[in-house]
Amino acid sequence: MKYVIIIPDGAADLPIPELGDRTPFEAARMPNLARLAEIGRVGVASTTPPEFEAGSDGCSMSLLGYDPARYHTGRAPLEAAALGVQTGPRDFIFRLNFVTTGQAGTPSEGLMLDHSAGAITDREARVLVADLLRHWRATMPSIAETIAIYPGVSYRNIVVDTSGRDYAGVLTTPPHSIPGESWRDNMPEGGAADAAQVLCKLMLSSAEFLPTHEVNLARKESGLRMATMAWIWGQGVRPTVPSFRDRFGLRGAMITSVDLLAGIASYIGWDRLPVPGLTSYHDTDYAGQGRATCEAIEKYDIVCTHIEAPD
């Protein structure tokens, strides 16, 4: 038997006022899914352990047969794997978002406005990554000398700290969870002595440096949202995960535009299949992804095709 898992990420969601208090699923025209529901089996599965928040990292691991309570060490280590970032067993890995925050003297001062900095481009983000790291190392050498930043896609980047500092107990907040809220009220806290303070210093330093960077001044001139801050979250160490083939005897493949899902695929020994035109936004080539999935299932035993746009 062969298996295809289709993940329309975020499509269930909560009712949205702009959609007449309907969920995206309720508002969408879905003749093919409706037909599958008619002829297939419909059910509900809980993919979030009690101690976890509902998120793409834990839920996706669970959906693919890996208990997050056992194998999940943090979101960032999964994304780092997709980028090919090599880390040691005690290195802490973080997600770094370029975000837009309300600036002084504006009605939105101090608020988290956009977790993606207006979907900043890869090229712009890479310039900011390089210059921000230079700034950190020049102004905070004792902290930043063991820090590295790896650019990902758009606003999504990876930070690795090789100092041996223990960030395991530090509470960090996903920026997409606090739109319109005070970012200062959601800064890292708790954990081992000084660990949260290190992250706070890096983040506050970025908030001073980034707004006047030439990349942001150009974006402002073009009416685009600026990357006014580097938001650090989702930390963890490299997990140890058994391969899917060893556990189930099946060869798998992942089709996704998102490093998180690609990273999970990397850890469980699946191939990531590139699809031209596949993006994380509504401009993605849905038909191309569908064709690639149909072609892949001829070669693999199980294929997961992940659609990020609804999220």
PDB file of C-alpha atoms in Angstrom:
ATOM      1  CA  MET A   1       0.000   0.000   0.000  1.00  0.00           C
ATOM      2  CA  LYS A   2       1.095   3.578  -0.682  1.00  0.00           C
ATOM      3  CA  TYR A   3       0.252   6.686   1.320  1.00  0.00           C
ATOM      4  CA  VAL A   4      -0.103  10.408   0.569  1.00  0.00           C
ATOM      5  CA  ILE A   5      -0.402  12.939   3.395  1.00  0.00           C
ATOM      6  CA  ILE A   6      -1.681  16.382   2.355  1.00  0.00           C
ATOM      7  CA  ILE A   7      -1.245  19.199   4.880  1.00  0.00           C
ATOM      8  CA  PRO A   8      -3.103  22.458   4.083  1.00  0.00           C
ATOM      9  CA  ASP A   9      -1.297  24.268   6.900  1.00  0.00           C
ATOM     10  CA  GLY A  10      -3.506  26.560   8.974  1.00  0.00           C
ATOM     11  CA  ALA A  11      -6.642  26.002   6.902  1.00  0.00           C
ATOM     12  CA  ALA A  12      -8.754  24.765   9.816  1.00  0.00           C
ATOM     13  CA  ASP A  13      -7.916  27.799  11.966  1.00  0.00           C
ATOM     14  CA  LEU A  14     -10.463  29.723  14.034  1.00  0.00           C
ATOM     15  CA  PRO A  15     -13.386  31.709  12.597  1.00  0.00           C
ATOM     16  CA  ILE A  16     -12.151  34.915  10.947  1.00  0.00           C
ATOM     17  CA  PRO A  17     -14.254  38.133  10.919  1.00  0.00           C
ATOM     18  CA  GLU A  18     -13.103  38.989   7.382  1.00  0.00           C
ATOM     19  CA  LEU A  19     -14.572  35.671   6.217  1.00  0.00           C
ATOM     20  CA  GLY A  20     -17.919  36.237   7.895  1.00  0.00           C
ATOM     21  CA  ASP A  21     -16.798  34.437  11.047  1.00  0.00           C
ATOM     22  CA  ARG A  22     -16.041  31.329   9.040  1.00  0.00           C
ATOM     23  CA  THR A  23     -12.853  29.295   9.066  1.00  0.00           C
ATOM     24  CA  PRO A  24     -10.771  29.165   5.864  1.00  0.00           C
ATOM     25  CA  PHE A  25     -12.082  25.639   5.293  1.00  0.00           C
ATOM     26  CA  GLU A  26     -15.673  26.830   5.610  1.00  0.00           C
ATOM     27  CA  ALA A  27     -15.093  29.714   3.202  1.00  0.00           C
ATOM     28  CA  ALA A  28     -13.090  27.829   0.579  1.00  0.00           C
ATOM     29  CA  ARG A  29     -14.441  26.060  -2.487  1.00  0.00           C
ATOM     30  CA  MET A  30     -13.097  22.516  -2.168  1.00  0.00           C
ATOM     31  CA  PRO A  31     -14.802  20.124  -4.600  1.00  0.00           C
ATOM     32  CA  ASN A  32     -11.988  17.570  -4.490  1.00  0.00           C
ATOM     33  CA  LEU A  33     -11.787  17.453  -0.696  1.00  0.00           C
ATOM     34  CA  ALA A  34     -15.576  17.289  -0.568  1.00  0.00           C
ATOM     35  CA  ARG A  35     -15.523  14.304  -2.912  1.00  0.00           C
ATOM     36  CA  LEU A  36     -12.866  12.576  -0.811  1.00  0.00           C
ATOM     37  CA  ALA A  37     -15.015  13.140   2.265  1.00  0.00           C
ATOM     38  CA  GLU A  38     -17.975  11.530   0.479  1.00  0.00           C
ATOM     39  CA  ILE A  39     -16.169   8.376  -0.583  1.00  0.00           C
ATOM     40  CA  GLY A  40     -13.555   8.103   2.153  1.00  0.00           C
ATOM     41  CA  ARG A  41     -13.274   7.920   5.895  1.00  0.00           C
ATOM     42  CA  VAL A  42     -13.473  11.156   7.910  1.00  0.00           C
ATOM     43  CA  GLY A  43     -12.185  11.572  11.441  1.00  0.00           C
ATOM     44  CA  VAL A  44     -10.403  13.739  13.951  1.00  0.00           C
ATOM     45  CA  ALA A  45      -6.903  13.146  15.284  1.00  0.00           C
ATOM     46  CA  SER A  46      -5.184  14.906  18.162  1.00  0.00           C
ATOM     47  CA  THR A  47      -1.588  15.683  17.180  1.00  0.00           C
ATOM     48  CA  THR A  48      -0.694  17.945  20.106  1.00  0.00           C
ATOM     49  CA  PRO A  49       0.446  16.402  23.414  1.00  0.00           C
ATOM     50  CA  PRO A  50      -1.048  18.083  26.506  1.00  0.00           C
ATOM     51  CA  GLU A  51       2.172  19.906  27.421  1.00  0.00           C
ATOM     52  CA  PHE A  52       2.660  21.357  23.908  1.00  0.00           C
ATOM     53  CA  GLU A  53       1.142  24.357  22.184  1.00  0.00           C
ATOM     54  CA  ALA A  54      -0.490  23.619  18.849  1.00  0.00           C
ATOM     55  CA  GLY A  55       2.239  24.447  16.343  1.00  0.00           C
ATOM     56  CA  SER A  56       3.580  23.226  13.030  1.00  0.00           C
ATOM     57  CA  ASP A  57       6.653  21.673  14.638  1.00  0.00           C
ATOM     58  CA  GLY A  58       5.096  19.388  17.229  1.00  0.00           C
ATOM     59  CA  CYS A  59       1.952  18.651  15.229  1.00  0.00           C
ATOM     60  CA  SER A  60       3.880  17.707  12.084  1.00  0.00           C
ATOM     61  CA  MET A  61       6.202  15.398  14.001  1.00  0.00           C
ATOM     62  CA  SER A  62       3.209  13.736  15.616  1.00  0.00           C
ATOM     63  CA  LEU A  63       1.400  13.403  12.293  1.00  0.00           C
ATOM     64  CA  LEU A  64       4.398  11.568  10.837  1.00  0.00           C
ATOM     65  CA  GLY A  65       4.538   9.141  13.752  1.00  0.00           C
ATOM     66  CA  TYR A  66       7.103  10.807  16.033  1.00  0.00           C
ATOM     67  CA  ASP A  67       5.957  11.633  19.559  1.00  0.00           C
ATOM     68  CA  PRO A  68       6.954  15.278  20.231  1.00  0.00           C
ATOM     69  CA  ALA A  69       7.220  14.550  23.945  1.00  0.00           C
ATOM     70  CA  ARG A  70      10.061  12.152  23.103  1.00  0.00           C
ATOM     71  CA  TYR A  71      11.757  13.634  20.041  1.00  0.00           C
ATOM     72  CA  HIS A  72      11.014  17.376  20.014  1.00  0.00           C
ATOM     73  CA  THR A  73      13.796  19.550  21.452  1.00  0.00           C
ATOM     74  CA  GLY A  74      12.708  22.840  19.854  1.00  0.00           C
ATOM     75  CA  ARG A  75      11.560  24.256  16.546  1.00  0.00           C
ATOM     76  CA  ALA A  76      14.853  25.799  15.487  1.00  0.00           C
ATOM     77  CA  PRO A  77      16.890  22.553  15.393  1.00  0.00           C
ATOM     78  CA  LEU A  78      14.430  21.161  12.854  1.00  0.00           C
ATOM     79  CA  GLU A  79      14.745  24.195  10.598  1.00  0.00           C
ATOM     80  CA  ALA A  80      18.527  24.219  10.937  1.00  0.00           C
ATOM     81  CA  ALA A  81      18.674  20.689   9.544  1.00  0.00           C
ATOM     82  CA  ALA A  82      16.970  21.848   6.352  1.00  0.00           C
ATOM     83  CA  LEU A  83      19.674  24.487   5.883  1.00  0.00           C
ATOM     84  CA  GLY A  84      22.441  21.960   6.422  1.00  0.00           C
ATOM     85  CA  VAL A  85      23.686  23.725   9.561  1.00  0.00           C
ATOM     86  CA  GLN A  86      26.161  21.515  11.415  1.00  0.00           C
ATOM     87  CA  THR A  87      25.941  21.717  15.211  1.00  0.00           C
ATOM     88  CA  GLY A  88      27.451  19.998  18.222  1.00  0.00           C
ATOM     89  CA  PRO A  89      25.404  18.145  20.854  1.00  0.00           C
ATOM     90  CA  ARG A  90      25.603  21.072  23.342  1.00  0.00           C
ATOM     91  CA  ASP A  91      25.121  23.902  20.850  1.00  0.00           C
ATOM     92  CA  PHE A  92      21.843  25.758  21.228  1.00  0.00           C
ATOM     93  CA  ILE A  93      19.965  26.546  18.043  1.00  0.00           C
ATOM     94  CA  PHE A  94      17.436  29.383  17.725  1.00  0.00           C
ATOM     95  CA  ARG A  95      15.059  30.783  15.148  1.00  0.00           C
ATOM     96  CA  LEU A  96      15.644  34.445  14.329  1.00  0.00           C
ATOM     97  CA  ASN A  97      12.770  36.346  12.733  1.00  0.00           C
ATOM     98  CA  PHE A  98      13.183  39.757  11.212  1.00  0.00           C
ATOM     99  CA  VAL A  99      10.051  41.494  12.513  1.00  0.00           C
ATOM    100  CA  THR A 100       8.367  44.877  12.298  1.00  0.00           C
ATOM    101  CA  THR A 101       7.685  46.685  15.572  1.00  0.00           C
ATOM    102  CA  GLY A 102       5.940  49.991  16.185  1.00  0.00           C
ATOM    103  CA  GLN A 103       8.470  52.804  16.310  1.00  0.00           C
ATOM    104  CA  ALA A 104       8.742  55.650  18.830  1.00  0.00           C
ATOM    105  CA  GLY A 105       6.294  58.473  18.299  1.00  0.00           C
ATOM    106  CA  THR A 106       3.808  56.384  16.322  1.00  0.00           C
ATOM    107  CA  PRO A 107       0.395  55.097  17.493  1.00  0.00           C
ATOM    108  CA  SER A 108       1.743  51.554  17.392  1.00  0.00           C
ATOM    109  CA  GLU A 109       4.873  52.300  19.430  1.00  0.00           C
ATOM    110  CA  GLY A 110       6.137  49.205  21.255  1.00  0.00           C
ATOM    111  CA  LEU A 111       3.795  46.748  19.526  1.00  0.00           C
ATOM    112  CA  MET A 112       4.590  43.669  17.454  1.00  0.00           C
ATOM    113  CA  LEU A 113       3.213  44.544  14.032  1.00  0.00           C
ATOM    114  CA  ASP A 114       4.499  41.890  11.646  1.00  0.00           C
ATOM    115  CA  HIS A 115       6.372  38.661  12.370  1.00  0.00           C
ATOM    116  CA  SER A 116       7.740  38.597   8.794  1.00  0.00           C
ATOM    117  CA  ALA A 117       8.903  42.209   8.311  1.00  0.00           C
ATOM    118  CA  GLY A 118       6.611  42.555   5.336  1.00  0.00           C
ATOM    119  CA  ALA A 119       7.817  39.246   3.853  1.00  0.00           C
ATOM    120  CA  ILE A 120      11.286  40.707   3.409  1.00  0.00           C
ATOM    121  CA  THR A 121      13.205  39.292   0.449  1.00  0.00           C
ATOM    122  CA  ASP A 122      15.975  36.728   0.731  1.00  0.00           C
ATOM    123  CA  ARG A 123      18.492  39.214  -0.679  1.00  0.00           C
ATOM    124  CA  GLU A 124      17.600  41.928   1.826  1.00  0.00           C
ATOM    125  CA  ALA A 125      17.585  39.488   4.737  1.00  0.00           C
ATOM    126  CA  ARG A 126      21.044  38.176   3.861  1.00  0.00           C
ATOM    127  CA  VAL A 127      22.474  41.698   3.938  1.00  0.00           C
ATOM    128  CA  LEU A 128      20.860  42.346   7.320  1.00  0.00           C
ATOM    129  CA  VAL A 129      22.129  39.029   8.711  1.00  0.00           C
ATOM    130  CA  ALA A 130      25.733  39.807   7.783  1.00  0.00           C
ATOM    131  CA  ASP A 131      25.661  43.381   9.045  1.00  0.00           C
ATOM    132  CA  LEU A 132      23.785  42.540  12.252  1.00  0.00           C
ATOM    133  CA  LEU A 133      26.318  39.872  13.199  1.00  0.00           C
ATOM    134  CA  ARG A 134      29.167  42.323  12.588  1.00  0.00           C
ATOM    135  CA  HIS A 135      27.381  44.861  14.784  1.00  0.00           C
ATOM    136  CA  TRP A 136      26.879  42.353  17.593  1.00  0.00           C
ATOM    137  CA  ARG A 137      30.505  41.248  17.523  1.00  0.00           C
ATOM    138  CA  ALA A 138      31.740  44.842  17.523  1.00  0.00           C
ATOM    139  CA  THR A 139      29.510  46.018  20.375  1.00  0.00           C
ATOM    140  CA  MET A 140      29.135  42.851  22.499  1.00  0.00           C
ATOM    141  CA  PRO A 141      32.184  40.674  21.773  1.00  0.00           C
ATOM    142  CA  SER A 142      31.966  38.672  25.001  1.00  0.00           C
ATOM    143  CA  ILE A 143      28.486  37.481  24.018  1.00  0.00           C
ATOM    144  CA  ALA A 144      28.612  37.426  20.237  1.00  0.00           C
ATOM    145  CA  GLU A 145      31.981  35.764  19.697  1.00  0.00           C
ATOM    146  CA  THR A 146      30.268  32.370  19.965  1.00  0.00           C
ATOM    147  CA  ILE A 147      27.204  33.418  17.949  1.00  0.00           C
ATOM    148  CA  ALA A 148      26.613  32.567  14.280  1.00  0.00           C
ATOM    149  CA  ILE A 149      23.637  33.485  12.084  1.00  0.00           C
ATOM    150  CA  TYR A 150      22.594  31.404   9.081  1.00  0.00           C
ATOM    151  CA  PRO A 151      20.218  33.041   6.590  1.00  0.00           C
ATOM    152  CA  GLY A 152      17.184  31.036   5.585  1.00  0.00           C
ATOM    153  CA  VAL A 153      14.180  32.023   3.488  1.00  0.00           C
ATOM    154  CA  SER A 154      12.868  35.584   3.748  1.00  0.00           C
ATOM    155  CA  TYR A 155      12.469  36.582   7.409  1.00  0.00           C
ATOM    156  CA  ARG A 156      13.377  33.115   8.727  1.00  0.00           C
ATOM    157  CA  ASN A 157      16.965  32.692   9.945  1.00  0.00           C
ATOM    158  CA  ILE A 158      18.887  30.437  12.314  1.00  0.00           C
ATOM    159  CA  VAL A 159      21.147  31.453  15.227  1.00  0.00           C
ATOM    160  CA  VAL A 160      23.601  29.029  16.825  1.00  0.00           C
ATOM    161  CA  ASP A 161      25.365  29.661  20.149  1.00  0.00           C
ATOM    162  CA  THR A 162      28.372  27.391  20.693  1.00  0.00           C
ATOM    163  CA  SER A 163      29.314  28.880  24.083  1.00  0.00           C
ATOM    164  CA  GLY A 164      27.805  26.087  26.161  1.00  0.00           C
ATOM    165  CA  ARG A 165      25.254  28.432  27.781  1.00  0.00           C
ATOM    166  CA  ASP A 166      22.163  26.558  28.906  1.00  0.00           C
ATOM    167  CA  TYR A 167      19.014  28.035  27.376  1.00  0.00           C
ATOM    168  CA  ALA A 168      16.819  24.990  28.012  1.00  0.00           C
ATOM    169  CA  GLY A 169      14.632  26.657  30.630  1.00  0.00           C
ATOM    170  CA  VAL A 170      14.331  30.042  28.932  1.00  0.00           C
ATOM    171  CA  LEU A 171      10.798  30.958  27.884  1.00  0.00           C
ATOM    172  CA  THR A 172      10.753  32.451  24.387  1.00  0.00           C
ATOM    173  CA  THR A 173       7.678  33.547  22.464  1.00  0.00           C
ATOM    174  CA  PRO A 174       6.891  33.041  18.762  1.00  0.00           C
ATOM    175  CA  PRO A 175       6.402  36.510  17.266  1.00  0.00           C
ATOM    176  CA  HIS A 176       3.441  35.309  15.208  1.00  0.00           C
ATOM    177  CA  SER A 177       1.651  34.587  18.506  1.00  0.00           C
ATOM    178  CA  ILE A 178       1.685  38.213  19.698  1.00  0.00           C
ATOM    179  CA  PRO A 179       0.460  40.463  16.849  1.00  0.00           C
ATOM    180  CA  GLY A 180      -0.643  43.820  18.221  1.00  0.00           C
ATOM    181  CA  GLU A 181       0.806  43.051  21.661  1.00  0.00           C
ATOM    182  CA  SER A 182       3.699  44.678  23.512  1.00  0.00           C
ATOM    183  CA  TRP A 183       6.917  43.019  22.391  1.00  0.00           C
ATOM    184  CA  ARG A 184       8.658  44.102  25.599  1.00  0.00           C
ATOM    185  CA  ASP A 185       6.162  42.090  27.625  1.00  0.00           C
ATOM    186  CA  ASN A 186       7.111  38.993  25.646  1.00  0.00           C
ATOM    187  CA  MET A 187      10.902  39.099  25.805  1.00  0.00           C
ATOM    188  CA  PRO A 188      12.837  35.956  26.854  1.00  0.00           C
ATOM    189  CA  GLU A 189      12.709  35.181  30.558  1.00  0.00           C
ATOM    190  CA  GLY A 190      13.519  32.487  33.105  1.00  0.00           C
ATOM    191  CA  GLY A 191      15.982  29.646  32.816  1.00  0.00           C
ATOM    192  CA  ALA A 192      19.605  29.459  33.906  1.00  0.00           C
ATOM    193  CA  ALA A 193      21.384  32.529  35.243  1.00  0.00           C
ATOM    194  CA  ASP A 194      21.909  35.233  32.599  1.00  0.00           C
ATOM    195  CA  ALA A 195      20.725  33.046  29.698  1.00  0.00           C
ATOM    196  CA  ALA A 196      17.569  35.069  29.034  1.00  0.00           C
ATOM    197  CA  GLN A 197      19.512  38.296  29.560  1.00  0.00           C
ATOM    198  CA  VAL A 198      21.926  37.332  26.782  1.00  0.00           C
ATOM    199  CA  LEU A 199      19.046  36.925  24.348  1.00  0.00           C
ATOM    200  CA  CYS A 200      17.436  40.173  25.496  1.00  0.00           C
ATOM    201  CA  LYS A 201      20.678  42.080  24.968  1.00  0.00           C
ATOM    202  CA  LEU A 202      21.009  40.733  21.436  1.00  0.00           C
ATOM    203  CA  MET A 203      17.405  41.562  20.588  1.00  0.00           C
ATOM    204  CA  LEU A 204      17.498  45.066  22.073  1.00  0.00           C
ATOM    205  CA  SER A 205      20.757  45.763  20.279  1.00  0.00           C
ATOM    206  CA  SER A 206      19.140  44.768  16.995  1.00  0.00           C
ATOM    207  CA  ALA A 207      16.247  47.150  17.685  1.00  0.00           C
ATOM    208  CA  GLU A 208      18.737  50.018  17.922  1.00  0.00           C
ATOM    209  CA  PHE A 209      20.773  49.007  14.866  1.00  0.00           C
ATOM    210  CA  LEU A 210      18.284  47.821  12.254  1.00  0.00           C
ATOM    211  CA  PRO A 211      15.835  50.749  11.811  1.00  0.00           C
ATOM    212  CA  THR A 212      18.530  52.996  10.316  1.00  0.00           C
ATOM    213  CA  HIS A 213      20.103  50.327   8.099  1.00  0.00           C
ATOM    214  CA  GLU A 214      20.165  51.186   4.397  1.00  0.00           C
ATOM    215  CA  VAL A 215      18.046  48.149   3.539  1.00  0.00           C
ATOM    216  CA  ASN A 216      15.297  49.382   5.832  1.00  0.00           C
ATOM    217  CA  LEU A 217      15.541  52.976   4.678  1.00  0.00           C
ATOM    218  CA  ALA A 218      15.049  51.767   1.112  1.00  0.00           C
ATOM    219  CA  ARG A 219      12.059  49.646   2.153  1.00  0.00           C
ATOM    220  CA  LYS A 220      10.539  52.594   3.996  1.00  0.00           C
ATOM    221  CA  GLU A 221      10.998  54.781   0.920  1.00  0.00           C
ATOM    222  CA  SER A 222       9.159  52.145  -1.121  1.00  0.00           C
ATOM    223  CA  GLY A 223       6.289  51.984   1.369  1.00  0.00           C
ATOM    224  CA  LEU A 224       7.299  48.548   2.646  1.00  0.00           C
ATOM    225  CA  ARG A 225       7.503  47.391   6.236  1.00  0.00           C
ATOM    226  CA  MET A 226      10.957  47.577   7.773  1.00  0.00           C
ATOM    227  CA  ALA A 227      12.814  44.830   9.617  1.00  0.00           C
ATOM    228  CA  THR A 228      13.137  46.815  12.819  1.00  0.00           C
ATOM    229  CA  MET A 229      14.171  44.002  15.155  1.00  0.00           C
ATOM    230  CA  ALA A 230      15.671  40.507  15.274  1.00  0.00           C
ATOM    231  CA  TRP A 231      13.360  38.308  17.357  1.00  0.00           C
ATOM    232  CA  ILE A 232      14.989  35.183  18.827  1.00  0.00           C
ATOM    233  CA  TRP A 233      12.884  32.172  19.851  1.00  0.00           C
ATOM    234  CA  GLY A 234      12.209  28.445  19.425  1.00  0.00           C
ATOM    235  CA  GLN A 235      15.494  27.210  20.882  1.00  0.00           C
ATOM    236  CA  GLY A 236      16.730  23.676  21.350  1.00  0.00           C
ATOM    237  CA  VAL A 237      19.622  21.292  20.862  1.00  0.00           C
ATOM    238  CA  ARG A 238      20.071  18.774  18.074  1.00  0.00           C
ATOM    239  CA  PRO A 239      17.610  15.882  18.577  1.00  0.00           C
ATOM    240  CA  THR A 240      18.273  12.186  18.101  1.00  0.00           C
ATOM    241  CA  VAL A 241      15.604  10.729  15.829  1.00  0.00           C
ATOM    242  CA  PRO A 242      15.362   7.199  14.371  1.00  0.00           C
ATOM    243  CA  SER A 243      14.760   6.901  10.644  1.00  0.00           C
ATOM    244  CA  PHE A 244      11.271   6.343   9.288  1.00  0.00           C
ATOM    245  CA  ARG A 245      12.447   3.432   7.157  1.00  0.00           C
ATOM    246  CA  ASP A 246      13.985   1.659  10.142  1.00  0.00           C
ATOM    247  CA  ARG A 247      10.756   2.032  12.097  1.00  0.00           C
ATOM    248  CA  PHE A 248       8.166   1.314   9.414  1.00  0.00           C
ATOM    249  CA  GLY A 249      10.037  -0.150   6.450  1.00  0.00           C
ATOM    250  CA  LEU A 250       8.764   2.597   4.127  1.00  0.00           C
ATOM    251  CA  ARG A 251      10.649   5.054   1.924  1.00  0.00           C
ATOM    252  CA  GLY A 252       9.318   8.594   2.194  1.00  0.00           C
ATOM    253  CA  ALA A 253       9.516  11.992   0.521  1.00  0.00           C
ATOM    254  CA  MET A 254       8.532  15.524   1.536  1.00  0.00           C
ATOM    255  CA  ILE A 255       7.266  18.282  -0.760  1.00  0.00           C
ATOM    256  CA  THR A 256       7.283  21.643   1.018  1.00  0.00           C
ATOM    257  CA  SER A 257       8.514  25.210   0.748  1.00  0.00           C
ATOM    258  CA  VAL A 258       9.100  25.459   4.497  1.00  0.00           C
ATOM    259  CA  ASP A 259      12.383  24.653   6.230  1.00  0.00           C
ATOM    260  CA  LEU A 260      10.574  23.286   9.287  1.00  0.00           C
ATOM    261  CA  LEU A 261       8.954  20.420   7.376  1.00  0.00           C
ATOM    262  CA  ALA A 262      12.089  19.908   5.307  1.00  0.00           C
ATOM    263  CA  GLY A 263      14.091  19.653   8.527  1.00  0.00           C
ATOM    264  CA  ILE A 264      11.775  17.015   9.948  1.00  0.00           C
ATOM    265  CA  ALA A 265      12.155  15.109   6.688  1.00  0.00           C
ATOM    266  CA  SER A 266      15.925  15.327   6.999  1.00  0.00           C
ATOM    267  CA  TYR A 267      15.925  13.916  10.527  1.00  0.00           C
ATOM    268  CA  ILE A 268      13.661  10.978   9.667  1.00  0.00           C
ATOM    269  CA  GLY A 269      15.576  10.108   6.516  1.00  0.00           C
ATOM    270  CA  TRP A 270      13.110  11.280   3.874  1.00  0.00           C
ATOM    271  CA  ASP A 271      14.049  12.952   0.612  1.00  0.00           C
ATOM    272  CA  ARG A 272      12.996  16.555   0.029  1.00  0.00           C
ATOM    273  CA  LEU A 273      11.719  16.968  -3.521  1.00  0.00           C
ATOM    274  CA  PRO A 274      12.158  20.397  -5.155  1.00  0.00           C
ATOM    275  CA  VAL A 275       9.206  21.762  -7.131  1.00  0.00           C
ATOM    276  CA  PRO A 276       9.657  24.806  -9.407  1.00  0.00           C
ATOM    277  CA  GLY A 277       7.260  27.606  -8.492  1.00  0.00           C
ATOM    278  CA  LEU A 278       6.621  26.329  -4.966  1.00  0.00           C
ATOM    279  CA  THR A 279       6.479  29.187  -2.428  1.00  0.00           C
ATOM    280  CA  SER A 280       5.130  29.870   1.066  1.00  0.00           C
ATOM    281  CA  TYR A 281       2.557  32.358  -0.213  1.00  0.00           C
ATOM    282  CA  HIS A 282      -0.577  32.504  -2.355  1.00  0.00           C
ATOM    283  CA  ASP A 283       1.497  32.841  -5.525  1.00  0.00           C
ATOM    284  CA  THR A 284       2.608  29.217  -5.196  1.00  0.00           C
ATOM    285  CA  ASP A 285       2.076  26.757  -8.045  1.00  0.00           C
ATOM    286  CA  TYR A 286      -0.634  24.538  -6.575  1.00  0.00           C
ATOM    287  CA  ALA A 287      -1.053  22.517  -9.768  1.00  0.00           C
ATOM    288  CA  GLY A 288       2.683  21.956 -10.011  1.00  0.00           C
ATOM    289  CA  GLN A 289       2.767  20.700  -6.439  1.00  0.00           C
ATOM    290  CA  GLY A 290      -0.104  18.346  -7.168  1.00  0.00           C
ATOM    291  CA  ARG A 291       1.599  16.938 -10.242  1.00  0.00           C
ATOM    292  CA  ALA A 292       4.876  16.503  -8.341  1.00  0.00           C
ATOM    293  CA  THR A 293       3.043  14.620  -5.591  1.00  0.00           C
ATOM    294  CA  CYS A 294       1.427  12.247  -8.076  1.00  0.00           C
ATOM    295  CA  GLU A 295       4.786  11.601  -9.724  1.00  0.00           C
ATOM    296  CA  ALA A 296       6.515  11.066  -6.367  1.00  0.00           C
ATOM    297  CA  ILE A 297       4.096   8.423  -5.136  1.00  0.00           C
ATOM    298  CA  GLU A 298       5.096   6.250  -8.103  1.00  0.00           C
ATOM    299  CA  LYS A 299       8.636   6.127  -6.688  1.00  0.00           C
ATOM    300  CA  TYR A 300       8.115   6.343  -2.917  1.00  0.00           C
ATOM    301  CA  ASP A 301       5.984   4.419  -0.435  1.00  0.00           C
ATOM    302  CA  ILE A 302       4.760   7.534   1.365  1.00  0.00           C
ATOM    303  CA  VAL A 303       4.711  11.191   0.311  1.00  0.00           C
ATOM    304  CA  CYS A 304       3.835  14.201   2.455  1.00  0.00           C
ATOM    305  CA  THR A 305       2.902  17.329   0.506  1.00  0.00           C
ATOM    306  CA  HIS A 306       2.721  20.433   2.668  1.00  0.00           C
ATOM    307  CA  ILE A 307       0.927  23.608   1.554  1.00  0.00           C
ATOM    308  CA  GLU A 308       2.005  26.671   3.540  1.00  0.00           C
ATOM    309  CA  ALA A 309      -0.131  29.370   1.911  1.00  0.00           C
ATOM    310  CA  PRO A 310      -3.275  28.997   4.101  1.00  0.00           C
ATOM    311  CA  ASP A 311      -1.180  29.584   7.216  1.00  0.00           C
TER     312      ASP A 311
END
